[in-house]
Amino acid sequence: MRDSKMAALVLVLVFTSVFCTGVNSYCLPQGFVYVETVIPNITTELRYSTDNNFIGRPVDGYLKPRCILTKEAADALKKIQEELNRFGLGLKIYDAYRPRQAVDHFVRWAKDVDDTKMKNIYYPNVRKQDLFKESYIASRSSHSRGSTVDLTVVSIHASDSNTEIDMGTAFDLFDPKSWPNDLSVSASQRAHRLLLQVMMEKHGFKSHPTEWWHFTLKNEPYPDTYFDFPVE
């Protein structure tokens, strides 16, 4: 009898392990979801799991290109996606939940002033030693609370499907041109930024003063908790 109970326990553990490594959300902490399970037609380009970011290599904690948010944030984005879809537009996410270990990686990288591999693309007009002083890098990130997202707007017309609309700068450009209200970009680019900001604020997000792509859910469920589970 004891052996049969042990065998049954082993089977349960094996099944649970296999189930957790699939594409479902059952291994996430309670309250978190994979965004594509809530918004199946969402577009993503999760930069920090790739070499295409300001560090130039995959960031600690991003084991797979998965998009994770709190259920509340994902549900709010779904409403925005549905509203934009009626006009042939949609959302594209660059980053969502970010583990604390990733933020720590950013901090270590920023302190290494000799590593300027991606300077010409991401911070051409800022000295690396000034990234902390100018608040482009910080020791904590609202992304680690699970309800902050970096995103833009794309066209979903068949002729130019998933083409980003012009926001005046690329994502993660460390420069005053990335401020939502910067006047050096064109009128149409400012209008595009305003469209994104209005849609996000309408559905409960607040904008960031120096990053047109960055939004945090106002009533986030974990305002004081910085998570560190990996993105996988």
Tab-separated table of N, CA, C and O in Angstrom, residues 111-226:
chain	number	residue	atom	x	y	z
A	111	LYS	N	26.678	50.850	-14.541
A	111	LYS	CA	27.893	51.201	-13.792
A	111	LYS	C	29.170	50.865	-14.557
A	111	LYS	O	30.242	51.391	-14.224
A	112	ASP	N	29.057	50.025	-15.577
A	112	ASP	CA	30.214	49.673	-16.403
A	112	ASP	C	30.298	50.669	-17.557
A	112	ASP	O	29.762	50.437	-18.639
A	113	VAL	N	30.968	51.783	-17.329
A	113	VAL	CA	30.961	52.872	-18.311
A	113	VAL	C	31.727	52.525	-19.585
A	113	VAL	O	31.619	53.250	-20.588
A	114	ASP	N	32.483	51.447	-19.566
A	114	ASP	CA	33.238	51.060	-20.759
A	114	ASP	C	32.408	50.240	-21.741
A	114	ASP	O	32.796	50.086	-22.902
A	115	ASP	N	31.261	49.705	-21.292
A	115	ASP	CA	30.401	48.910	-22.168
A	115	ASP	C	29.420	49.842	-22.864
A	115	ASP	O	28.355	50.167	-22.342
A	116	THR	N	29.785	50.293	-24.057
A	116	THR	CA	28.933	51.225	-24.807
A	116	THR	C	28.544	50.637	-26.162
A	116	THR	O	28.372	51.363	-27.140
A	117	LYS	N	28.398	49.333	-26.206
A	117	LYS	CA	28.105	48.618	-27.448
A	117	LYS	C	26.910	49.206	-28.203
A	117	LYS	O	26.940	49.331	-29.425
A	118	MET	N	25.854	49.591	-27.483
A	118	MET	CA	24.613	50.024	-28.130
A	118	MET	C	24.384	51.534	-28.028
A	118	MET	O	23.284	52.006	-28.293
A	119	LYS	N	25.415	52.276	-27.675
A	119	LYS	CA	25.252	53.717	-27.448
A	119	LYS	C	24.699	54.451	-28.662
A	119	LYS	O	23.789	55.278	-28.531
A	120	ASN	N	25.212	54.174	-29.846
A	120	ASN	CA	24.797	54.920	-31.032
A	120	ASN	C	23.322	54.742	-31.353
A	120	ASN	O	22.716	55.598	-32.002
A	121	ILE	N	22.733	53.652	-30.900
A	121	ILE	CA	21.330	53.376	-31.195
A	121	ILE	C	20.413	53.872	-30.081
A	121	ILE	O	19.380	54.504	-30.344
A	122	TYR	N	20.788	53.631	-28.832
A	122	TYR	CA	19.856	53.852	-27.720
A	122	TYR	C	20.134	55.076	-26.861
A	122	TYR	O	19.215	55.575	-26.213
A	123	TYR	N	21.362	55.561	-26.810
A	123	TYR	CA	21.631	56.765	-26.006
A	123	TYR	C	22.758	57.580	-26.653
A	123	TYR	O	23.769	57.887	-26.029
A	124	PRO	N	22.582	57.981	-27.908
A	124	PRO	CA	23.656	58.670	-28.645
A	124	PRO	C	24.030	60.029	-28.059
A	124	PRO	O	25.163	60.482	-28.238
A	125	ASN	N	23.097	60.676	-27.353
A	125	ASN	CA	23.354	62.032	-26.859
A	125	ASN	C	23.498	62.105	-25.346
A	125	ASN	O	23.479	63.200	-24.776
A	126	VAL	N	23.649	60.947	-24.709
A	126	VAL	CA	23.785	60.905	-23.253
A	126	VAL	C	25.057	60.142	-22.900
A	126	VAL	O	25.296	59.049	-23.426
A	127	ARG	N	25.867	60.699	-22.020
A	127	ARG	CA	27.030	59.972	-21.531
A	127	ARG	C	26.558	58.841	-20.625
A	127	ARG	O	25.651	59.029	-19.813
A	128	LYS	N	27.165	57.670	-20.764
A	128	LYS	CA	26.687	56.537	-19.988
A	128	LYS	C	26.755	56.803	-18.490
A	128	LYS	O	25.886	56.375	-17.734
A	129	GLN	N	27.759	57.522	-18.046
A	129	GLN	CA	27.889	57.809	-16.619
A	129	GLN	C	26.786	58.727	-16.109
A	129	GLN	O	26.623	58.906	-14.893
A	130	ASP	N	26.005	59.302	-17.027
A	130	ASP	CA	24.903	60.185	-16.625
A	130	ASP	C	23.541	59.496	-16.653
A	130	ASP	O	22.515	60.142	-16.375
A	131	LEU	N	23.488	58.223	-16.982
A	131	LEU	CA	22.197	57.534	-17.107
A	131	LEU	C	21.415	57.514	-15.792
A	131	LEU	O	20.193	57.637	-15.791
A	132	PHE	N	22.121	57.337	-14.665
A	132	PHE	CA	21.445	57.391	-13.366
A	132	PHE	C	20.990	58.810	-13.053
A	132	PHE	O	19.848	59.039	-12.650
A	133	LYS	N	21.897	59.765	-13.228
A	133	LYS	CA	21.606	61.156	-12.883
A	133	LYS	C	20.401	61.689	-13.649
A	133	LYS	O	19.590	62.453	-13.104
A	134	GLU	N	20.271	61.273	-14.904
A	134	GLU	CA	19.169	61.745	-15.725
A	134	GLU	C	17.961	60.810	-15.677
A	134	GLU	O	17.022	60.944	-16.467
A	135	SER	N	17.999	59.845	-14.749
A	135	SER	CA	16.846	58.965	-14.437
A	135	SER	C	16.447	58.027	-15.571
A	135	SER	O	15.303	57.563	-15.626
A	136	TYR	N	17.379	57.732	-16.473
A	136	TYR	CA	17.091	56.735	-17.501
A	136	TYR	C	17.221	55.313	-16.949
A	136	TYR	O	16.601	54.382	-17.456
A	137	ILE	N	18.051	55.147	-15.933
A	137	ILE	CA	18.213	53.867	-15.237
A	137	ILE	C	17.953	54.106	-13.754
A	137	ILE	O	18.400	55.113	-13.196
A	138	ALA	N	17.214	53.182	-13.125
A	138	ALA	CA	16.920	53.295	-11.695
A	138	ALA	C	17.059	51.928	-11.040
A	138	ALA	O	17.025	50.892	-11.708
A	139	SER	N	17.213	51.938	-9.716
A	139	SER	CA	17.421	50.682	-8.998
A	139	SER	C	16.136	49.909	-8.781
A	139	SER	O	16.164	48.744	-8.381
A	140	ARG	N	14.997	50.543	-9.029
A	140	ARG	CA	13.695	49.868	-8.962
A	140	ARG	C	12.878	50.241	-10.183
A	140	ARG	O	13.037	51.328	-10.738
A	141	SER	N	11.994	49.338	-10.581
A	141	SER	CA	11.141	49.594	-11.744
A	141	SER	C	9.711	49.194	-11.440
A	141	SER	O	9.462	48.128	-10.858
A	142	SER	N	8.767	50.038	-11.841
A	142	SER	CA	7.354	49.699	-11.682
A	142	SER	C	6.990	48.447	-12.475
A	142	SER	O	6.011	47.765	-12.159
A	143	HIS	N	7.780	48.117	-13.503
A	143	HIS	CA	7.526	46.897	-14.271
A	143	HIS	C	7.538	45.663	-13.372
A	143	HIS	O	6.829	44.683	-13.633
A	144	SER	N	8.344	45.680	-12.318
A	144	SER	CA	8.462	44.514	-11.433
A	144	SER	C	7.213	44.308	-10.582
A	144	SER	O	7.063	43.255	-9.949
A	145	ARG	N	6.315	45.283	-10.576
A	145	ARG	CA	5.051	45.128	-9.855
A	145	ARG	C	3.984	44.473	-10.727
A	145	ARG	O	2.895	44.143	-10.255
A	146	GLY	N	4.281	44.338	-12.022
A	146	GLY	CA	3.426	43.537	-12.891
A	146	GLY	C	2.322	44.248	-13.628
A	146	GLY	O	1.611	43.613	-14.412
A	147	SER	N	2.165	45.561	-13.414
A	147	SER	CA	1.065	46.277	-14.069
A	147	SER	C	1.551	47.456	-14.905
A	147	SER	O	0.788	48.371	-15.196
A	148	THR	N	2.829	47.426	-15.269
A	148	THR	CA	3.406	48.441	-16.151
A	148	THR	C	3.756	47.794	-17.481
A	148	THR	O	4.225	46.656	-17.518
A	149	VAL	N	3.533	48.549	-18.559
A	149	VAL	CA	3.759	47.994	-19.893
A	149	VAL	C	4.394	49.051	-20.782
A	149	VAL	O	4.100	50.241	-20.666
A	150	ASP	N	5.314	48.621	-21.649
A	150	ASP	CA	5.900	49.464	-22.692
A	150	ASP	C	5.295	49.022	-24.019
A	150	ASP	O	5.394	47.844	-24.379
A	151	LEU	N	4.724	49.959	-24.757
A	151	LEU	CA	3.999	49.548	-25.959
A	151	LEU	C	3.840	50.700	-26.940
A	151	LEU	O	4.126	51.850	-26.638
A	152	THR	N	3.367	50.340	-28.137
A	152	THR	CA	3.089	51.321	-29.171
A	152	THR	C	1.833	50.888	-29.918
A	152	THR	O	1.161	49.921	-29.526
A	153	VAL	N	1.528	51.603	-30.994
A	153	VAL	CA	0.356	51.311	-31.817
A	153	VAL	C	0.822	50.844	-33.185
A	153	VAL	O	1.773	51.402	-33.750
A	154	VAL	N	0.159	49.824	-33.719
A	154	VAL	CA	0.491	49.300	-35.044
A	154	VAL	C	-0.751	49.279	-35.919
A	154	VAL	O	-1.885	49.245	-35.432
A	155	SER	N	-0.518	49.293	-37.220
A	155	SER	CA	-1.589	49.096	-38.187
A	155	SER	C	-1.850	47.607	-38.331
A	155	SER	O	-0.921	46.799	-38.320
A	156	ILE	N	-3.106	47.223	-38.451
A	156	ILE	CA	-3.426	45.802	-38.658
A	156	ILE	C	-4.074	45.564	-40.021
A	156	ILE	O	-4.645	44.516	-40.266
A	157	HIS	N	-3.960	46.549	-40.923
A	157	HIS	CA	-4.434	46.351	-42.293
A	157	HIS	C	-3.571	45.306	-42.979
A	157	HIS	O	-2.365	45.205	-42.723
A	158	ALA	N	-4.164	44.529	-43.856
A	158	ALA	CA	-3.448	43.436	-44.522
A	158	ALA	C	-2.227	43.945	-45.279
A	158	ALA	O	-1.186	43.281	-45.328
A	159	SER	N	-2.321	45.147	-45.847
A	159	SER	CA	-1.222	45.659	-46.675
A	159	SER	C	-0.002	46.052	-45.859
A	159	SER	O	1.119	46.039	-46.357
A	160	ASP	N	-0.212	46.429	-44.601
A	160	ASP	CA	0.917	46.840	-43.756
A	160	ASP	C	0.741	46.315	-42.334
A	160	ASP	O	0.947	47.017	-41.357
A	161	SER	N	0.358	45.064	-42.243
A	161	SER	CA	0.036	44.454	-40.956
A	161	SER	C	1.194	44.562	-39.970
A	161	SER	O	2.344	44.273	-40.298
A	162	ASN	N	0.876	44.993	-38.752
A	162	ASN	CA	1.817	45.105	-37.638
A	162	ASN	C	2.911	46.149	-37.861
A	162	ASN	O	3.943	46.119	-37.191
A	163	THR	N	2.679	47.066	-38.791
A	163	THR	CA	3.612	48.167	-38.980
A	163	THR	C	3.367	49.225	-37.911
A	163	THR	O	2.241	49.682	-37.715
A	164	GLU	N	4.426	49.632	-37.208
A	164	GLU	CA	4.280	50.628	-36.154
A	164	GLU	C	3.952	51.988	-36.759
A	164	GLU	O	4.514	52.380	-37.776
A	165	ILE	N	3.035	52.706	-36.128
A	165	ILE	CA	2.820	54.083	-36.551
A	165	ILE	C	3.960	54.935	-36.001
A	165	ILE	O	4.583	54.596	-34.998
A	166	ASP	N	4.239	56.033	-36.657
A	166	ASP	CA	5.436	56.827	-36.369
A	166	ASP	C	5.249	57.651	-35.094
A	166	ASP	O	4.426	58.568	-35.036
A	167	MET	N	6.033	57.328	-34.069
A	167	MET	CA	5.973	58.041	-32.799
A	167	MET	C	7.109	59.059	-32.642
A	167	MET	O	7.255	59.666	-31.593
A	168	GLY	N	7.926	59.209	-33.654
A	168	GLY	CA	8.984	60.215	-33.595
A	168	GLY	C	10.329	59.694	-33.120
A	168	GLY	O	11.368	60.231	-33.490
A	169	THR	N	10.326	58.690	-32.264
A	169	THR	CA	11.559	58.027	-31.845
A	169	THR	C	11.282	56.538	-31.726
A	169	THR	O	10.122	56.101	-31.651
A	170	ALA	N	12.343	55.769	-31.667
A	170	ALA	CA	12.219	54.345	-31.414
A	170	ALA	C	11.981	54.103	-29.928
A	170	ALA	O	12.229	54.962	-29.079
A	171	PHE	N	11.492	52.933	-29.604
A	171	PHE	CA	11.343	52.502	-28.218
A	171	PHE	C	12.698	52.491	-27.518
A	171	PHE	O	13.702	52.086	-28.095
A	172	ASP	N	12.718	52.947	-26.280
A	172	ASP	CA	13.893	52.920	-25.405
A	172	ASP	C	15.008	53.870	-25.838
A	172	ASP	O	16.158	53.684	-25.415
A	173	LEU	N	14.694	54.863	-26.637
A	173	LEU	CA	15.697	55.885	-26.915
A	173	LEU	C	15.820	56.785	-25.693
A	173	LEU	O	14.857	57.441	-25.281
A	174	PHE	N	17.013	56.825	-25.093
A	174	PHE	CA	17.245	57.669	-23.923
A	174	PHE	C	17.558	59.078	-24.409
A	174	PHE	O	18.717	59.438	-24.668
A	175	ASP	N	16.534	59.898	-24.491
A	175	ASP	CA	16.703	61.227	-25.077
A	175	ASP	C	15.449	62.054	-24.790
A	175	ASP	O	14.347	61.492	-24.720
A	176	PRO	N	15.572	63.373	-24.643
A	176	PRO	CA	14.386	64.207	-24.454
A	176	PRO	C	13.366	64.081	-25.582
A	176	PRO	O	12.176	64.361	-25.374
A	177	LYS	N	13.804	63.659	-26.752
A	177	LYS	CA	12.853	63.469	-27.845
A	177	LYS	C	11.816	62.396	-27.523
A	177	LYS	O	10.751	62.344	-28.152
A	178	SER	N	12.118	61.533	-26.558
A	178	SER	CA	11.184	60.471	-26.183
A	178	SER	C	10.130	60.933	-25.181
A	178	SER	O	9.205	60.179	-24.871
A	179	TRP	N	10.258	62.149	-24.675
A	179	TRP	CA	9.247	62.647	-23.748
A	179	TRP	C	7.922	62.789	-24.495
A	179	TRP	O	7.888	63.257	-25.645
A	180	PRO	N	6.816	62.382	-23.903
A	180	PRO	CA	5.525	62.412	-24.617
A	180	PRO	C	5.165	63.771	-25.202
A	180	PRO	O	4.559	63.845	-26.279
A	181	ASN	N	5.549	64.853	-24.514
A	181	ASN	CA	5.159	66.193	-24.971
A	181	ASN	C	6.285	66.945	-25.669
A	181	ASN	O	6.202	68.168	-25.833
A	182	ASP	N	7.325	66.236	-26.089
A	182	ASP	CA	8.430	66.891	-26.784
A	182	ASP	C	7.937	67.553	-28.062
A	182	ASP	O	7.218	66.945	-28.866
A	183	LEU	N	8.335	68.807	-28.261
A	183	LEU	CA	7.854	69.579	-29.404
A	183	LEU	C	8.783	69.529	-30.606
A	183	LEU	O	8.474	70.122	-31.643
A	184	SER	N	9.906	68.819	-30.487
A	184	SER	CA	10.829	68.760	-31.619
A	184	SER	C	10.389	67.732	-32.667
A	184	SER	O	10.869	67.766	-33.798
A	185	VAL	N	9.475	66.828	-32.299
A	185	VAL	CA	8.960	65.872	-33.284
A	185	VAL	C	7.814	66.538	-34.045
A	185	VAL	O	7.291	67.582	-33.638
A	186	SER	N	7.407	65.907	-35.144
A	186	SER	CA	6.403	66.530	-36.008
A	186	SER	C	5.009	66.508	-35.379
A	186	SER	O	4.757	65.784	-34.410
A	187	ALA	N	4.121	67.297	-35.954
A	187	ALA	CA	2.744	67.364	-35.454
A	187	ALA	C	2.059	66.001	-35.533
A	187	ALA	O	1.331	65.608	-34.621
A	188	SER	N	2.280	65.276	-36.619
A	188	SER	CA	1.643	63.960	-36.758
A	188	SER	C	2.209	62.970	-35.737
A	188	SER	O	1.470	62.138	-35.191
A	189	GLN	N	3.510	63.075	-35.472
A	189	GLN	CA	4.112	62.196	-34.466
A	189	GLN	C	3.573	62.511	-33.073
A	189	GLN	O	3.299	61.596	-32.283
A	190	ARG	N	3.393	63.785	-32.772
A	190	ARG	CA	2.794	64.164	-31.488
A	190	ARG	C	1.356	63.676	-31.406
A	190	ARG	O	0.896	63.242	-30.341
A	191	ALA	N	0.641	63.717	-32.528
A	191	ALA	CA	-0.746	63.229	-32.548
A	191	ALA	C	-0.799	61.733	-32.281
A	191	ALA	O	-1.695	61.254	-31.574
A	192	HIS	N	0.150	61.003	-32.830
A	192	HIS	CA	0.193	59.561	-32.591
A	192	HIS	C	0.460	59.259	-31.122
A	192	HIS	O	-0.151	58.359	-30.529
A	193	ARG	N	1.372	60.010	-30.526
A	193	ARG	CA	1.657	59.830	-29.099
A	193	ARG	C	0.411	60.154	-28.268
A	193	ARG	O	0.111	59.468	-27.282
A	194	LEU	N	-0.287	61.202	-28.669
A	194	LEU	CA	-1.491	61.601	-27.945
A	194	LEU	C	-2.566	60.533	-28.062
A	194	LEU	O	-3.280	60.249	-27.082
A	195	LEU	N	-2.692	59.930	-29.239
A	195	LEU	CA	-3.656	58.843	-29.411
A	195	LEU	C	-3.387	57.723	-28.410
A	195	LEU	O	-4.299	57.258	-27.717
A	196	LEU	N	-2.142	57.299	-28.337
A	196	LEU	CA	-1.785	56.232	-27.403
A	196	LEU	C	-2.056	56.661	-25.967
A	196	LEU	O	-2.648	55.899	-25.179
A	197	GLN	N	-1.662	57.866	-25.612
A	197	GLN	CA	-1.839	58.339	-24.247
A	197	GLN	C	-3.317	58.437	-23.880
A	197	GLN	O	-3.726	58.006	-22.789
A	198	VAL	N	-4.123	58.970	-24.774
A	198	VAL	CA	-5.562	59.111	-24.497
A	198	VAL	C	-6.215	57.750	-24.318
A	198	VAL	O	-7.018	57.548	-23.387
A	199	MET	N	-5.880	56.810	-25.185
A	199	MET	CA	-6.467	55.480	-25.089
A	199	MET	C	-6.056	54.790	-23.792
A	199	MET	O	-6.884	54.158	-23.115
A	200	MET	N	-4.795	54.895	-23.430
A	200	MET	CA	-4.320	54.240	-22.210
A	200	MET	C	-4.946	54.873	-20.970
A	200	MET	O	-5.397	54.162	-20.054
A	201	GLU	N	-4.993	56.202	-20.928
A	201	GLU	CA	-5.562	56.867	-19.763
A	201	GLU	C	-7.069	56.630	-19.663
A	201	GLU	O	-7.616	56.518	-18.552
A	202	LYS	N	-7.734	56.521	-20.786
A	202	LYS	CA	-9.169	56.240	-20.789
A	202	LYS	C	-9.470	54.932	-20.087
A	202	LYS	O	-10.522	54.786	-19.434
A	203	HIS	N	-8.565	53.974	-20.195
A	203	HIS	CA	-8.800	52.648	-19.621
A	203	HIS	C	-7.958	52.385	-18.370
A	203	HIS	O	-7.650	51.240	-18.051
A	204	GLY	N	-7.597	53.460	-17.677
A	204	GLY	CA	-7.075	53.295	-16.334
A	204	GLY	C	-5.578	53.323	-16.153
A	204	GLY	O	-5.082	53.058	-15.046
A	205	PHE	N	-4.821	53.665	-17.192
A	205	PHE	CA	-3.368	53.745	-17.064
A	205	PHE	C	-2.908	55.191	-16.896
A	205	PHE	O	-3.588	56.118	-17.333
A	206	LYS	N	-1.759	55.368	-16.304
A	206	LYS	CA	-1.129	56.681	-16.225
A	206	LYS	C	0.166	56.661	-17.024
A	206	LYS	O	0.867	55.645	-17.069
A	207	SER	N	0.489	57.783	-17.631
A	207	SER	CA	1.653	57.854	-18.508
A	207	SER	C	2.907	58.198	-17.716
A	207	SER	O	2.851	58.556	-16.536
A	208	HIS	N	4.048	58.100	-18.392
A	208	HIS	CA	5.347	58.418	-17.797
A	208	HIS	C	5.828	59.731	-18.415
A	208	HIS	O	5.685	59.948	-19.626
A	209	PRO	N	6.411	60.630	-17.641
A	209	PRO	CA	6.760	61.952	-18.181
A	209	PRO	C	7.901	61.967	-19.181
A	209	PRO	O	8.051	62.941	-19.929
A	210	THR	N	8.736	60.905	-19.207
A	210	THR	CA	9.897	60.943	-20.111
A	210	THR	C	9.938	59.790	-21.112
A	210	THR	O	10.923	59.661	-21.832
A	211	GLU	N	8.885	58.984	-21.157
A	211	GLU	CA	8.865	57.844	-22.087
A	211	GLU	C	7.464	57.722	-22.685
A	211	GLU	O	6.519	57.374	-21.977
A	212	TRP	N	7.323	58.002	-23.961
A	212	TRP	CA	5.993	57.964	-24.566
A	212	TRP	C	5.388	56.562	-24.565
A	212	TRP	O	4.173	56.404	-24.675
A	213	TRP	N	6.199	55.530	-24.420
A	213	TRP	CA	5.748	54.136	-24.513
A	213	TRP	C	5.371	53.509	-23.170
A	213	TRP	O	4.875	52.397	-23.128
A	214	HIS	N	5.578	54.200	-22.064
A	214	HIS	CA	5.540	53.613	-20.728
A	214	HIS	C	4.258	54.000	-19.986
A	214	HIS	O	3.980	55.188	-19.802
A	215	PHE	N	3.497	52.979	-19.520
A	215	PHE	CA	2.238	53.227	-18.822
A	215	PHE	C	2.081	52.252	-17.659
A	215	PHE	O	2.439	51.076	-17.778
A	216	THR	N	1.506	52.750	-16.570
A	216	THR	CA	1.256	51.935	-15.381
A	216	THR	C	-0.217	52.016	-15.008
A	216	THR	O	-0.808	53.107	-15.000
A	217	LEU	N	-0.810	50.888	-14.712
A	217	LEU	CA	-2.210	50.848	-14.278
A	217	LEU	C	-2.358	51.630	-12.976
A	217	LEU	O	-1.629	51.385	-12.006
A	218	LYS	N	-3.281	52.581	-12.937
A	218	LYS	CA	-3.433	53.431	-11.754
A	218	LYS	C	-3.801	52.607	-10.522
A	218	LYS	O	-3.230	52.798	-9.450
A	219	ASN	N	-4.755	51.723	-10.658
A	219	ASN	CA	-5.188	50.888	-9.536
A	219	ASN	C	-4.507	49.525	-9.608
A	219	ASN	O	-5.166	48.484	-9.615
A	220	GLU	N	-3.182	49.532	-9.646
A	220	GLU	CA	-2.453	48.270	-9.762
A	220	GLU	C	-2.658	47.425	-8.506
A	220	GLU	O	-2.704	47.952	-7.389
A	221	PRO	N	-2.789	46.107	-8.666
A	221	PRO	CA	-3.105	45.252	-7.517
A	221	PRO	C	-1.957	45.036	-6.544
A	221	PRO	O	-2.189	44.680	-5.394
A	222	TYR	N	-0.706	45.245	-6.979
A	222	TYR	CA	0.452	45.010	-6.103
A	222	TYR	C	1.349	46.252	-6.074
A	222	TYR	O	2.503	46.213	-6.519
A	223	PRO	N	0.850	47.364	-5.547
A	223	PRO	CA	1.596	48.621	-5.631
A	223	PRO	C	2.886	48.656	-4.817
A	223	PRO	O	3.738	49.521	-5.059
A	224	ASP	N	3.041	47.738	-3.874
A	224	ASP	CA	4.213	47.755	-3.010
A	224	ASP	C	5.069	46.503	-3.129
A	224	ASP	O	5.990	46.301	-2.326
A	225	THR	N	4.781	45.660	-4.127
A	225	THR	CA	5.499	44.389	-4.257
A	225	THR	C	6.291	44.368	-5.552
A	225	THR	O	5.736	44.610	-6.629
A	226	TYR	N	7.593	44.046	-5.431
A	226	TYR	CA	8.468	43.944	-6.592
A	226	TYR	C	8.840	42.469	-6.763
A	226	TYR	O	9.597	41.923	-5.975
